[in-house]
Amino acid sequence: MPPSTPILTLSHVSKNYGIVTALRDVNLEVYPGDFIALFGPNGAGKTTLLKIVASLVPPTRGELVFHVPQPGKVRQLIGYVSHQSLVYNEMTAVENLVFYGKLYGLTDLQHTVEGLLEKIGLWEARHQLVRGFSRGMKQRLTLARALLHRPEILLLDEPYTGLDQHASRLLTHMLRDLRDEHKTILLITHNLSEGLELSNRVIIQNRGEFVFEATRASLARENFENLYFEVIER
Amino acid sequence: MSSTNNQDFLPRSQKWLQISGWLLPFLYVLIVAALYGAFLYAPRERVMGEVQRIFYFHLGSAWNCFLAFFAVALAGVLYLVTRNEFWDHVAAASAEIGIVFATIVLATGSIWARPIWNTWWPWGDPRVTTMLVLWLIYVAYLILRSSLPDGEKKFKLCAVFGIIGFLDVPIVWMSIRWWRTIHPVVIASSGGGLAPKMVHALMIAVPAFTVLYLTALLLRTAMHLHQGVARELNQAVLERGRP
Amino acid sequence: MRSLKLIWILAEKDLRLEYRSRQAFLTTFFFALLILVVFQFAFDPGSTALREAAPGVLWTALLFPGVIQLNRSFQLEKEEGTLHGILLSPVERSLLFSGKFLANWVFLVAIDLLIVVAFVIFFNFSFEAKLAWILLLILLASAGFSAVGTLFAAMVSGIRTREVLLPILLFPIIVPTILAAVNGTQEVLLRHQPQFLVRWIQLLSAFDIIFLAVAFIVFDYVLDE
């Protein structure tokens, strides 16, 4: 039962890269506390949608509105995990987080950074250069960077890619915690079961359009894979 | 066909083609008059001889070259304000025509300099050198255009470069003039007063070239627009044809 | 005040990364040094032509390595997508420009100073008393170079051919800076006509102010996808 006012509305949003249409007339209302799993094949425009919500990319047409008390401070609300790590290889874990923390104007930075590093299990490696990190360690730092300023809205673009089972499980636990803290989350993933397990809403996107939308409760887990392929190949 | 907006401009471009059609007769008359003025009506210059007649086309091109590059900057500003792709077509067209005029200026200047100043390339003349730098700037502009795929990003970057390029013109001019005045100037700047008939010939040649510029701008912009439409239709076919 | 602090945070991060990978700095310096040496072979040793051309050689040796540095300053942000990281934060883009500009400026001035030392040795100039003037010319010329260069480097950072594209866009635009720097240096080293030197310094300052302001304003447009 979603609250009556959405935190974020996309109306008739389209994005063209030159003559290529990445996103076509997308409408979406996101409510506070939503956990939306966004599925779809490569090239469906999922990443473009996330970048538009993150205000990294301006839409060609349509409107993106945040229903928040201070619309000028939207960037403070958003945490974003992209395909790339967004951290500097030639800096240590602490230096990376302190740098980004300063950009967000965080107070009590030292304390926040230390707490986060401990939580994601990078405490021992905190003074090592990121260059020497394993894929899993780096991904954890990427997550810490996104969570640093305690965003209300989290945008995650295939965060499971390249993680081993251990790191994967840690990520699932963290996402579950964030969901329980009523953060609003948009998750792009190719892992259907993982996405289904966490979300309360499911969207399938193909060729720049939403081709399927449902609440998680209305879906049966066993049939979902068949449903997915049916929808994509329609 | 929702993803396009070039097609929305088609009525406008039809009108432009129409206007350029009306301009053509004027253009023919003006160009013939300019040729007559330069080659027959204007007297033979006493010192420089026949080669001085190139001056009428030289100046006509130079004026329109500046006009064209000003239009590139103006269209750039209008694009950034309105985000309307149409202005990018105007800027592209104007830059192309401007480069043609700049090339004419440099070529005619060189042809003129050879007998008069005894050199093919009068580095000593600040006007020629400024024109060369201008030519380089706008060739760079076209190279930038061709390096980017069509889209908002290309339009924005080209608008920014077009604006900066034009702002640079007066500074380039000033720096080159100072450079030449500090060094020993081998070449004195060209003659002072013009005979009245020469002024008349000039007064025909400059408007003739201006109408030439405007006609070319209309045609060339319409062409860019139609190219855009063709690309969009092509893409639409590709997208629909996909399984 | 907060803006100035942010500019410094951004610039300091860039300079720290430069310091960590000193190799890039040394490579750039070595390239500049190489240009100085190659030019020696173009002239007869000890000829007056070489002395006359010396200021031009100095600034040529500074331009080409400078372009490499400008390109690098945005490439290093693309490697791990950190440019997006900064754009996601509430920092205005004009401040990002200012930070990059400042870091590039400091880097270029540092290279320039080292090259001037090599230049003095190779070309056998002595300019104890004139050092202040040379320093001023370096500061002003590098500022203009870095202002337009940082903007253009951001523009071409997503283009495959950026390595050649950047000098093609940059050099015609900074013709006034090049002319003023070369001629100013000539006045200092060879001609000693202070009224002309002042004029070139004025031109450099005007160029810096105009294009810093313009780049600061238009930088907003050049990073969108």
XYZ file of C-alpha atoms in Angstrom:
702
model
C 0.000 0.000 0.000
C 1.973 2.959 -1.315
C 1.565 6.386 0.304
C -0.520 8.740 -1.761
C 2.225 11.090 -2.970
C 5.051 9.846 -5.169
C 8.611 10.979 -4.441
C 9.468 11.037 -8.124
C 7.461 11.246 -11.338
C 8.593 10.739 -14.902
C 6.071 11.877 -17.472
C 6.446 11.209 -21.196
C 10.221 11.000 -20.932
C 12.113 10.272 -24.150
C 15.815 10.271 -24.870
C 17.446 10.265 -28.280
C 21.142 9.860 -28.828
C 21.294 11.501 -32.221
C 18.853 9.534 -34.321
C 18.910 6.492 -32.052
C 15.999 6.359 -29.621
C 17.129 5.034 -26.249
C 13.957 5.797 -24.330
C 10.487 6.316 -25.726
C 7.653 8.029 -23.867
C 8.235 6.505 -20.445
C 5.853 7.228 -17.563
C 6.673 6.204 -14.027
C 5.636 7.125 -10.515
C 7.936 6.079 -7.721
C 6.669 6.123 -4.148
C 8.811 6.488 -1.039
C 9.960 3.059 0.119
C 9.461 1.458 -3.294
C 11.923 -1.211 -4.345
C 11.586 -1.461 -8.104
C 13.342 -4.220 -10.013
C 13.974 -3.213 -13.620
C 14.584 -6.083 -16.027
C 15.240 -6.152 -19.735
C 17.742 -7.207 -22.381
C 20.901 -5.196 -23.130
C 20.166 -2.068 -25.111
C 16.667 -1.739 -23.701
C 17.452 1.725 -22.318
C 17.544 0.761 -18.632
C 20.841 2.534 -17.968
C 19.610 5.620 -19.808
C 16.523 5.684 -17.590
C 18.691 5.512 -14.462
C 21.024 8.235 -15.713
C 18.059 10.495 -16.379
C 16.739 9.935 -12.863
C 20.250 10.644 -11.523
C 20.206 13.935 -13.506
C 23.368 12.853 -15.311
C 21.596 12.970 -18.646
C 18.925 15.492 -19.606
C 15.856 13.958 -21.281
C 15.214 14.939 -24.891
C 11.513 15.308 -24.165
C 9.317 14.896 -21.139
C 9.639 15.829 -17.523
C 11.279 14.515 -14.394
C 9.876 15.886 -11.140
C 11.020 15.211 -7.590
C 8.336 15.822 -4.991
C 10.638 16.818 -2.170
C 10.746 19.783 0.233
C 13.871 21.264 -1.387
C 13.938 20.558 -5.134
C 17.244 22.439 -5.373
C 18.963 19.798 -3.286
C 17.933 16.736 -5.268
C 21.537 15.649 -5.763
C 21.866 15.165 -1.994
C 19.018 12.639 -2.187
C 20.443 10.378 -4.846
C 22.961 7.576 -4.538
C 24.087 5.974 -7.768
C 25.982 2.783 -8.529
C 26.931 2.543 -12.195
C 28.809 0.027 -14.355
C 31.987 1.886 -13.560
C 33.386 2.071 -10.052
C 33.428 5.912 -9.755
C 36.444 5.704 -7.435
C 40.036 6.737 -8.082
C 42.513 3.894 -8.497
C 45.445 5.993 -7.319
C 43.835 6.975 -4.023
C 43.174 4.912 -0.928
C 39.710 3.857 0.196
C 39.688 6.540 2.895
C 40.912 9.253 0.535
C 38.217 8.406 -1.991
C 35.422 8.571 0.553
C 36.782 11.727 2.196
C 37.048 13.435 -1.207
C 33.458 12.613 -2.134
C 32.285 13.434 1.372
C 33.731 16.923 1.036
C 31.951 17.387 -2.293
C 28.674 16.540 -0.547
C 29.555 18.945 2.251
C 29.223 16.279 4.940
C 29.845 17.197 8.540
C 31.472 14.702 10.863
C 33.134 13.170 7.824
C 35.817 11.194 9.657
C 33.253 9.371 11.744
C 30.940 8.599 8.825
C 33.762 7.273 6.663
C 35.145 5.044 9.386
C 31.717 3.666 10.192
C 31.019 2.855 6.552
C 34.383 1.216 5.977
C 33.813 -1.011 8.953
C 30.297 -1.905 7.827
C 31.352 -2.984 4.336
C 34.391 -4.852 5.595
C 37.142 -2.687 4.138
C 38.518 -1.531 7.473
C 41.804 -3.422 7.134
C 42.376 -2.196 3.591
C 41.367 1.390 4.251
C 44.823 2.839 3.654
C 45.611 0.786 0.574
C 45.423 2.171 -2.939
C 42.275 1.063 -4.758
C 44.518 -0.090 -7.632
C 45.386 -3.176 -5.543
C 41.762 -4.041 -4.663
C 39.997 -7.148 -5.914
C 36.810 -6.744 -7.974
C 34.676 -7.478 -4.920
C 36.514 -5.020 -2.665
C 36.232 -2.333 -5.279
C 32.519 -2.931 -5.701
C 32.070 -2.617 -1.960
C 33.870 0.703 -1.990
C 31.651 1.775 -4.900
C 28.625 0.998 -2.755
C 30.086 2.861 0.193
C 30.647 5.869 -2.057
C 27.005 5.788 -3.140
C 25.738 5.484 0.436
C 28.122 8.039 1.925
C 25.684 10.953 2.054
C 22.788 8.739 3.243
C 20.668 9.167 0.089
C 16.923 8.590 0.157
C 16.844 7.290 -3.407
C 19.258 4.596 -4.544
C 19.873 3.831 -8.208
C 21.736 0.587 -8.813
C 22.843 -0.434 -12.283
C 23.691 -4.149 -12.308
C 25.544 -4.081 -9.005
C 25.929 -7.876 -8.992
C 28.156 -7.946 -12.079
C 31.541 -9.452 -11.326
C 30.894 -10.221 -7.666
C 31.784 -13.565 -6.150
C 29.229 -15.438 -4.015
C 30.493 -13.868 -0.824
C 30.331 -10.274 -2.027
C 27.042 -11.034 -3.738
C 25.519 -12.173 -0.481
C 26.853 -9.108 1.328
C 25.216 -6.905 -1.301
C 21.880 -8.685 -0.957
C 22.031 -8.205 2.805
C 22.814 -4.530 2.429
C 19.975 -4.041 -0.046
C 17.595 -5.808 2.293
C 18.675 -3.522 5.150
C 18.181 -0.447 2.982
C 14.743 -1.675 1.978
C 13.856 -2.153 5.610
C 15.018 1.416 6.293
C 12.377 2.485 3.714
C 14.865 3.854 1.223
C 13.534 4.159 -2.305
C 15.442 1.835 -4.606
C 15.640 1.271 -8.369
C 17.607 -1.856 -9.202
C 18.632 -2.945 -12.687
C 19.657 -6.573 -12.767
C 19.854 -9.576 -15.050
C 19.377 -11.843 -12.073
C 15.622 -12.440 -12.156
C 15.309 -14.378 -8.881
C 17.504 -11.934 -6.916
C 15.485 -8.999 -8.242
C 12.170 -10.678 -7.526
C 13.143 -11.553 -4.002
C 13.986 -7.997 -2.984
C 11.474 -5.865 -4.881
C 7.890 -4.808 -4.332
C 7.400 -3.705 -7.949
C 8.639 -5.224 -11.187
C 9.127 -3.516 -14.544
C 10.335 -5.079 -17.778
C 11.760 -2.733 -20.349
C 12.451 -3.447 -23.997
C 13.513 -1.201 -26.897
C 13.160 1.936 -24.828
C 9.643 1.216 -23.582
C 8.036 -0.339 -20.515
C 6.475 -3.541 -21.792
C 5.402 -4.972 -18.450
C 4.584 -3.535 -15.041
C 3.253 -5.362 -11.966
C 3.415 -5.432 -8.210
C 5.614 -8.159 -6.826
C 2.681 -9.614 -4.911
C 0.775 -10.373 -8.088
C 3.592 -12.470 -9.557
C 4.369 -16.115 -9.033
C 8.034 -16.806 -8.687
C 8.052 -20.105 -10.608
C 6.420 -18.684 -13.726
C 8.320 -15.436 -13.891
C 11.107 -16.576 -16.185
C 8.617 -17.843 -18.762
C 6.664 -14.638 -18.413
C 9.816 -12.579 -18.933
C 10.735 -14.239 -22.208
C 7.160 -14.149 -23.404
C 7.008 -10.391 -22.794
C 10.376 -9.687 -24.417
C 9.655 -11.721 -27.521
C 6.186 -10.315 -27.978
C 6.951 8.939 -36.092
C 7.330 10.521 -32.680
C 11.097 10.571 -32.349
C 11.759 13.168 -35.043
C 11.578 16.870 -35.090
C 13.431 17.674 -38.281
C 10.280 16.866 -40.180
C 8.465 19.610 -38.289
C 10.718 22.093 -40.068
C 9.875 20.844 -43.542
C 7.183 23.493 -44.217
C 9.632 26.185 -43.166
C 12.368 24.812 -45.385
C 9.926 24.661 -48.322
C 9.293 28.340 -47.805
C 13.016 29.027 -47.687
C 13.548 27.222 -50.940
C 10.794 29.364 -52.375
C 12.432 32.558 -51.097
C 15.802 31.524 -52.472
C 14.028 30.927 -55.800
C 12.782 34.510 -55.756
C 16.239 35.747 -54.841
C 17.915 34.037 -57.763
C 16.922 36.564 -60.492
C 18.158 39.423 -58.300
C 21.341 37.505 -57.701
C 21.949 37.026 -61.439
C 21.385 40.721 -62.149
C 23.592 41.816 -59.236
C 26.431 39.465 -60.120
C 26.404 40.588 -63.781
C 26.340 44.197 -62.598
C 29.213 43.512 -60.199
C 31.258 41.908 -62.984
C 30.505 44.839 -65.264
C 31.410 47.284 -62.501
C 34.661 45.589 -61.661
C 35.942 44.809 -65.153
C 34.496 47.505 -67.429
C 33.034 50.401 -65.471
C 35.749 50.948 -62.875
C 38.897 52.612 -64.250
C 42.241 50.866 -64.463
C 44.263 51.599 -61.336
C 47.295 53.694 -62.284
C 49.977 51.993 -60.212
C 48.727 48.456 -59.669
C 47.162 47.906 -63.087
C 44.490 45.358 -63.995
C 45.162 43.105 -61.038
C 43.621 45.697 -58.743
C 40.188 44.735 -60.128
C 40.340 41.602 -57.980
C 39.916 43.938 -55.012
C 36.122 44.224 -55.540
C 35.633 40.478 -55.129
C 38.218 40.332 -52.393
C 36.388 42.862 -50.263
C 32.945 41.440 -51.085
C 34.083 38.030 -49.889
C 35.817 39.391 -46.792
C 32.704 41.210 -45.592
C 30.526 38.139 -46.130
C 33.061 35.907 -44.468
C 32.724 37.948 -41.274
C 28.957 38.028 -41.687
C 28.884 34.237 -42.065
C 31.007 33.651 -38.971
C 28.911 36.090 -36.995
C 25.866 34.075 -38.054
C 27.562 30.877 -36.794
C 28.016 32.449 -33.341
C 24.499 33.916 -33.315
C 22.941 30.600 -34.345
C 25.034 28.976 -31.591
C 23.602 31.315 -28.958
C 20.081 30.744 -30.305
C 20.627 26.985 -30.169
C 21.794 27.073 -26.560
C 18.813 29.222 -25.587
C 16.082 27.396 -27.528
C 17.616 23.891 -27.903
C 16.114 23.859 -31.358
C 18.062 21.691 -33.812
C 17.106 24.053 -36.602
C 19.707 26.588 -35.441
C 22.430 23.993 -35.681
C 21.590 23.507 -39.348
C 21.881 27.274 -39.847
C 25.257 27.363 -38.068
C 26.604 24.436 -40.104
C 25.471 25.999 -43.375
C 26.876 29.398 -42.491
C 30.259 27.994 -41.443
C 30.603 26.094 -44.712
C 29.796 29.155 -46.788
C 32.037 31.321 -44.602
C 34.979 29.017 -45.263
C 34.374 29.247 -49.002
C 34.430 33.056 -48.752
C 37.527 32.982 -46.542
C 39.260 30.775 -49.086
C 38.334 33.236 -51.840
C 39.724 36.094 -49.727
C 43.006 34.270 -49.184
C 43.298 33.203 -52.844
C 42.492 36.603 -54.292
C 44.754 38.256 -51.731
C 47.583 35.973 -52.767
C 47.029 36.595 -56.489
C 47.021 40.319 -55.804
C 50.057 40.238 -53.511
C 52.301 38.465 -56.018
C 52.648 41.338 -58.526
C 52.079 44.178 -56.058
C 54.090 43.104 -53.024
C 56.243 40.574 -54.840
C 55.264 37.726 -52.523
C 52.626 35.009 -52.645
C 51.934 35.183 -48.951
C 52.104 38.629 -47.377
C 52.665 37.643 -43.741
C 53.359 41.286 -43.138
C 49.750 42.249 -43.729
C 47.713 41.827 -40.534
C 44.475 41.458 -42.508
C 45.720 38.487 -44.499
C 47.178 36.821 -41.420
C 43.992 37.361 -39.418
C 41.983 35.881 -42.264
C 44.282 32.856 -42.251
C 43.724 32.317 -38.517
C 39.972 32.718 -39.074
C 40.122 30.137 -41.823
C 41.917 27.760 -39.438
C 39.352 28.336 -36.687
C 36.411 27.513 -38.918
C 38.067 24.546 -40.560
C 38.587 23.299 -36.988
C 34.868 23.964 -36.420
C 33.952 21.741 -39.376
C 36.385 19.041 -38.217
C 34.705 19.130 -34.795
C 31.324 18.777 -36.492
C 32.426 15.760 -38.484
C 33.965 14.096 -35.391
C 30.664 13.907 -33.513
C 27.565 11.830 -34.181
C 24.382 13.863 -34.671
C 22.613 14.708 -31.458
C 22.222 17.280 -28.712
C 25.805 16.845 -27.596
C 27.170 17.711 -31.028
C 24.889 20.732 -31.342
C 25.934 22.049 -27.933
C 29.668 21.572 -28.462
C 29.564 23.158 -31.913
C 27.534 26.080 -30.576
C 30.117 26.649 -27.837
C 33.039 26.467 -30.259
C 31.274 28.751 -32.754
C 30.733 31.380 -30.062
C 34.302 31.193 -28.753
C 35.710 31.288 -32.284
C 33.887 34.501 -33.083
C 34.779 36.148 -29.753
C 38.388 35.371 -30.575
C 38.347 37.312 -33.866
C 38.934 40.846 -32.487
C 41.663 39.596 -30.122
C 43.422 37.771 -32.950
C 43.203 40.871 -35.088
C 44.671 43.089 -32.377
C 47.486 40.728 -31.492
C 48.520 40.298 -35.118
C 48.442 44.026 -35.764
C 50.693 44.699 -32.790
C 52.970 41.900 -33.870
C 53.424 43.457 -37.301
C 53.819 47.042 -36.123
C 56.539 46.096 -33.691
C 58.539 44.259 -36.306
C 59.905 46.284 -39.194
C 57.045 46.503 -41.653
C 58.268 45.761 -45.164
C 54.939 46.343 -46.708
C 52.983 49.535 -46.404
C 49.236 49.119 -46.202
C 47.425 49.522 -49.500
C 46.518 52.796 -51.138
C 44.397 55.534 -49.670
C 41.647 57.157 -51.745
C 39.537 55.357 -54.326
C 38.263 56.980 -57.507
C 34.483 57.589 -57.402
C 33.878 54.978 -60.096
C 35.790 52.450 -58.035
C 33.556 53.236 -55.081
C 30.496 52.663 -57.290
C 31.830 49.301 -58.429
C 32.443 48.368 -54.796
C 28.931 49.431 -53.855
C 27.570 46.911 -56.346
C 30.015 44.128 -55.579
C 29.454 44.029 -51.806
C 25.618 43.752 -51.964
C 25.927 41.239 -54.797
C 28.091 39.018 -52.647
C 25.781 39.533 -49.675
C 22.783 38.316 -51.670
C 24.935 35.426 -52.839
C 25.643 34.576 -49.199
C 21.988 34.777 -48.192
C 20.829 32.632 -51.093
C 23.506 30.054 -50.384
C 22.590 30.100 -46.678
C 18.923 29.392 -47.407
C 19.723 26.583 -49.835
C 22.415 25.030 -47.710
C 20.328 25.158 -44.503
C 17.421 23.531 -46.348
C 19.840 20.870 -47.567
C 21.095 20.116 -44.052
C 17.528 19.917 -42.876
C 16.569 17.466 -45.593
C 19.628 15.384 -44.812
C 18.444 15.274 -41.208
C 14.993 14.145 -42.290
C 16.491 11.460 -44.507
C 18.632 10.157 -41.626
C 15.624 10.047 -39.328
C 13.489 8.172 -41.834
C 16.311 5.743 -42.423
C 16.620 5.125 -38.681
C 12.856 4.692 -38.339
C 12.928 2.026 -41.030
C 15.827 0.302 -39.274
C 14.051 0.325 -35.922
C 10.781 -0.982 -37.312
C 12.478 -3.552 -39.465
C 14.063 -5.144 -36.411
C 12.581 -8.518 -35.423
C 33.773 30.924 0.471
C 32.407 27.409 0.150
C 32.888 27.688 -3.635
C 36.566 28.527 -3.231
C 36.975 25.630 -0.840
C 35.347 23.245 -3.300
C 37.555 24.486 -6.126
C 40.568 23.768 -3.970
C 39.275 20.308 -2.972
C 38.883 19.419 -6.657
C 42.234 20.883 -7.698
C 44.063 19.366 -4.759
C 42.703 15.928 -5.689
C 44.034 16.338 -9.260
C 47.426 17.523 -8.065
C 47.654 14.656 -5.616
C 46.924 12.192 -8.418
C 49.597 13.912 -10.530
C 52.038 13.579 -7.681
C 51.194 9.892 -7.229
C 51.892 9.218 -10.897
C 54.993 11.381 -11.210
C 55.823 9.383 -14.285
C 53.313 11.419 -16.328
C 54.899 14.660 -15.222
C 58.364 13.405 -16.082
C 57.224 12.098 -19.469
C 55.674 15.446 -20.315
C 58.803 17.254 -19.208
C 60.969 14.891 -21.230
C 58.867 15.520 -24.342
C 59.312 19.284 -23.931
C 63.034 18.802 -23.439
C 63.209 16.751 -26.607
C 61.578 19.544 -28.621
C 64.192 21.986 -27.316
C 66.969 19.646 -28.400
C 65.480 18.867 -31.814
C 65.256 22.578 -32.591
C 68.973 22.914 -31.893
C 69.616 20.708 -34.905
C 67.520 22.967 -37.152
C 69.995 25.831 -36.775
C 73.747 26.273 -37.025
C 75.226 26.077 -33.562
C 75.877 29.494 -32.082
C 74.303 31.357 -35.007
C 72.375 34.570 -34.455
C 69.372 32.994 -36.187
C 69.140 30.532 -33.329
C 69.203 33.299 -30.744
C 66.554 35.256 -32.654
C 64.328 32.204 -32.847
C 64.913 31.137 -29.231
C 61.698 32.592 -27.728
C 59.627 30.856 -30.398
C 61.410 27.585 -29.706
C 60.748 27.940 -25.982
C 57.013 28.369 -26.420
C 56.743 25.618 -29.023
C 58.409 23.303 -26.526
C 55.744 24.256 -23.990
C 52.665 24.034 -26.249
C 52.766 20.461 -27.462
C 53.432 18.744 -24.129
C 50.799 21.049 -22.626
C 48.132 19.634 -24.928
C 48.971 16.113 -23.794
C 48.505 17.162 -20.190
C 45.130 18.799 -20.911
C 43.838 15.660 -22.590
C 45.060 13.540 -19.712
C 43.288 15.644 -17.119
C 39.898 14.455 -18.378
C 40.965 10.991 -19.478
C 41.867 10.153 -15.906
C 38.291 10.948 -14.908
C 36.888 8.656 -17.601
C 38.914 5.619 -16.606
C 36.648 4.673 -13.693
C 33.741 7.012 -14.416
C 34.775 9.416 -11.670
C 33.619 12.359 -13.776
C 30.091 11.027 -13.247
C 30.907 10.705 -9.571
C 31.665 14.419 -9.376
C 28.698 15.385 -11.571
C 26.389 13.391 -9.279
C 27.456 15.439 -6.270
C 25.881 18.829 -5.563
C 28.977 20.630 -6.887
C 28.240 23.079 -9.696
C 29.912 22.337 -12.991
C 31.527 25.734 -13.167
C 33.379 24.837 -9.970
C 34.515 21.588 -11.531
C 35.869 23.666 -14.410
C 37.632 25.998 -11.992
C 39.227 23.101 -10.129
C 40.465 21.470 -13.320
C 41.683 24.809 -14.619
C 43.619 25.471 -11.426
C 45.243 22.022 -11.406
C 46.183 22.267 -15.080
C 47.559 25.748 -14.566
C 49.765 24.689 -11.665
C 50.948 21.662 -13.625
C 51.783 23.701 -16.723
C 53.613 26.401 -14.755
C 55.675 23.717 -13.012
C 56.667 22.164 -16.360
C 57.358 25.612 -17.824
C 59.716 26.556 -14.997
C 61.734 23.379 -15.432
C 61.893 23.908 -19.173
C 63.067 27.495 -18.720
C 66.022 26.175 -16.749
C 66.896 23.780 -19.567
C 66.357 26.598 -22.058
C 68.786 28.913 -20.270
C 71.443 26.203 -20.322
C 70.917 25.114 -23.935
C 70.623 28.600 -25.422
C 73.217 30.164 -23.218
C 71.066 33.032 -22.007
C 71.577 34.752 -18.710
C 68.604 36.522 -17.289
C 68.923 36.917 -13.558
C 67.297 40.334 -13.505
C 64.715 39.467 -16.129
C 63.512 36.334 -14.390
C 60.554 38.125 -12.835
C 59.302 39.184 -16.267
C 59.689 35.691 -17.706
C 57.834 34.307 -14.714
C 54.995 36.769 -15.244
C 54.755 35.825 -18.924
C 54.679 32.136 -18.016
C 51.951 32.646 -15.416
C 49.743 34.687 -17.742
C 50.248 32.629 -20.898
C 49.700 29.328 -19.082
C 46.494 30.712 -17.582
C 45.011 31.506 -21.009
C 46.240 28.222 -22.439
C 44.772 26.309 -19.529
C 41.449 28.211 -19.521
C 40.579 27.500 -23.156
C 42.423 24.168 -23.059
C 40.496 22.818 -20.070
C 37.182 23.725 -21.699
C 38.140 22.117 -25.013
C 39.619 19.055 -23.318
C 36.259 18.521 -21.611
C 34.525 18.943 -24.974
C 36.634 16.364 -26.812
C 36.934 13.923 -23.887
C 34.238 11.671 -25.332
C 35.513 11.721 -28.899
C 37.670 8.920 -30.249
C 40.050 11.254 -32.115
C 40.562 13.604 -29.134
C 44.364 13.387 -29.257
C 44.546 15.225 -32.587
C 41.309 17.101 -32.215
C 42.373 19.055 -29.135
C 45.361 20.848 -30.723
C 43.346 21.440 -33.905
C 40.669 23.261 -31.903
C 42.985 24.898 -29.400
C 45.913 26.333 -31.363
C 43.976 28.644 -33.725
C 42.012 30.062 -30.794
C 45.090 30.760 -28.663
C 47.011 32.485 -31.473
C 46.900 35.746 -29.470
C 48.393 34.018 -26.426
C 51.143 32.417 -28.490
C 51.981 35.698 -30.235
C 52.024 37.645 -26.989
C 54.113 35.067 -25.143
C 56.707 34.732 -27.917
C 56.979 38.453 -28.564
C 56.981 39.304 -24.884
C 59.842 36.862 -24.363
C 61.659 38.434 -27.306
C 61.351 41.839 -25.719
C 62.744 40.528 -22.457
C 65.637 38.570 -23.939
C 66.617 40.414 -27.098
C 65.113 43.829 -27.581
C 64.445 45.447 -24.219
C 61.666 47.832 -25.186
C 59.587 47.933 -22.007
C 56.620 49.748 -23.590
C 56.079 46.823 -25.983
C 56.519 44.258 -23.221
C 53.813 45.980 -21.183
C 51.521 45.880 -24.187
C 51.935 42.123 -24.582
C 51.321 41.601 -20.897
C 48.133 43.622 -21.205
C 47.023 41.499 -24.140
C 47.718 38.288 -22.230
C 45.764 39.557 -19.236
C 42.815 40.592 -21.390
C 42.753 37.200 -23.122
C 42.897 35.412 -19.754
C 40.059 37.414 -18.252
C 37.770 37.135 -21.286
C 38.221 33.430 -21.864
C 38.219 32.434 -18.204
C 34.858 34.152 -17.883
C 33.485 32.621 -21.093
C 34.728 29.118 -20.278
C 33.324 29.400 -16.751
C 29.903 30.236 -18.192
C 29.718 27.778 -21.097
C 31.262 24.818 -19.254
C 27.726 23.925 -18.125
C 26.870 22.878 -21.674
C 29.807 20.707 -22.605
C 29.571 17.703 -20.269
C 26.017 16.512 -20.967
C 25.569 13.301 -22.903
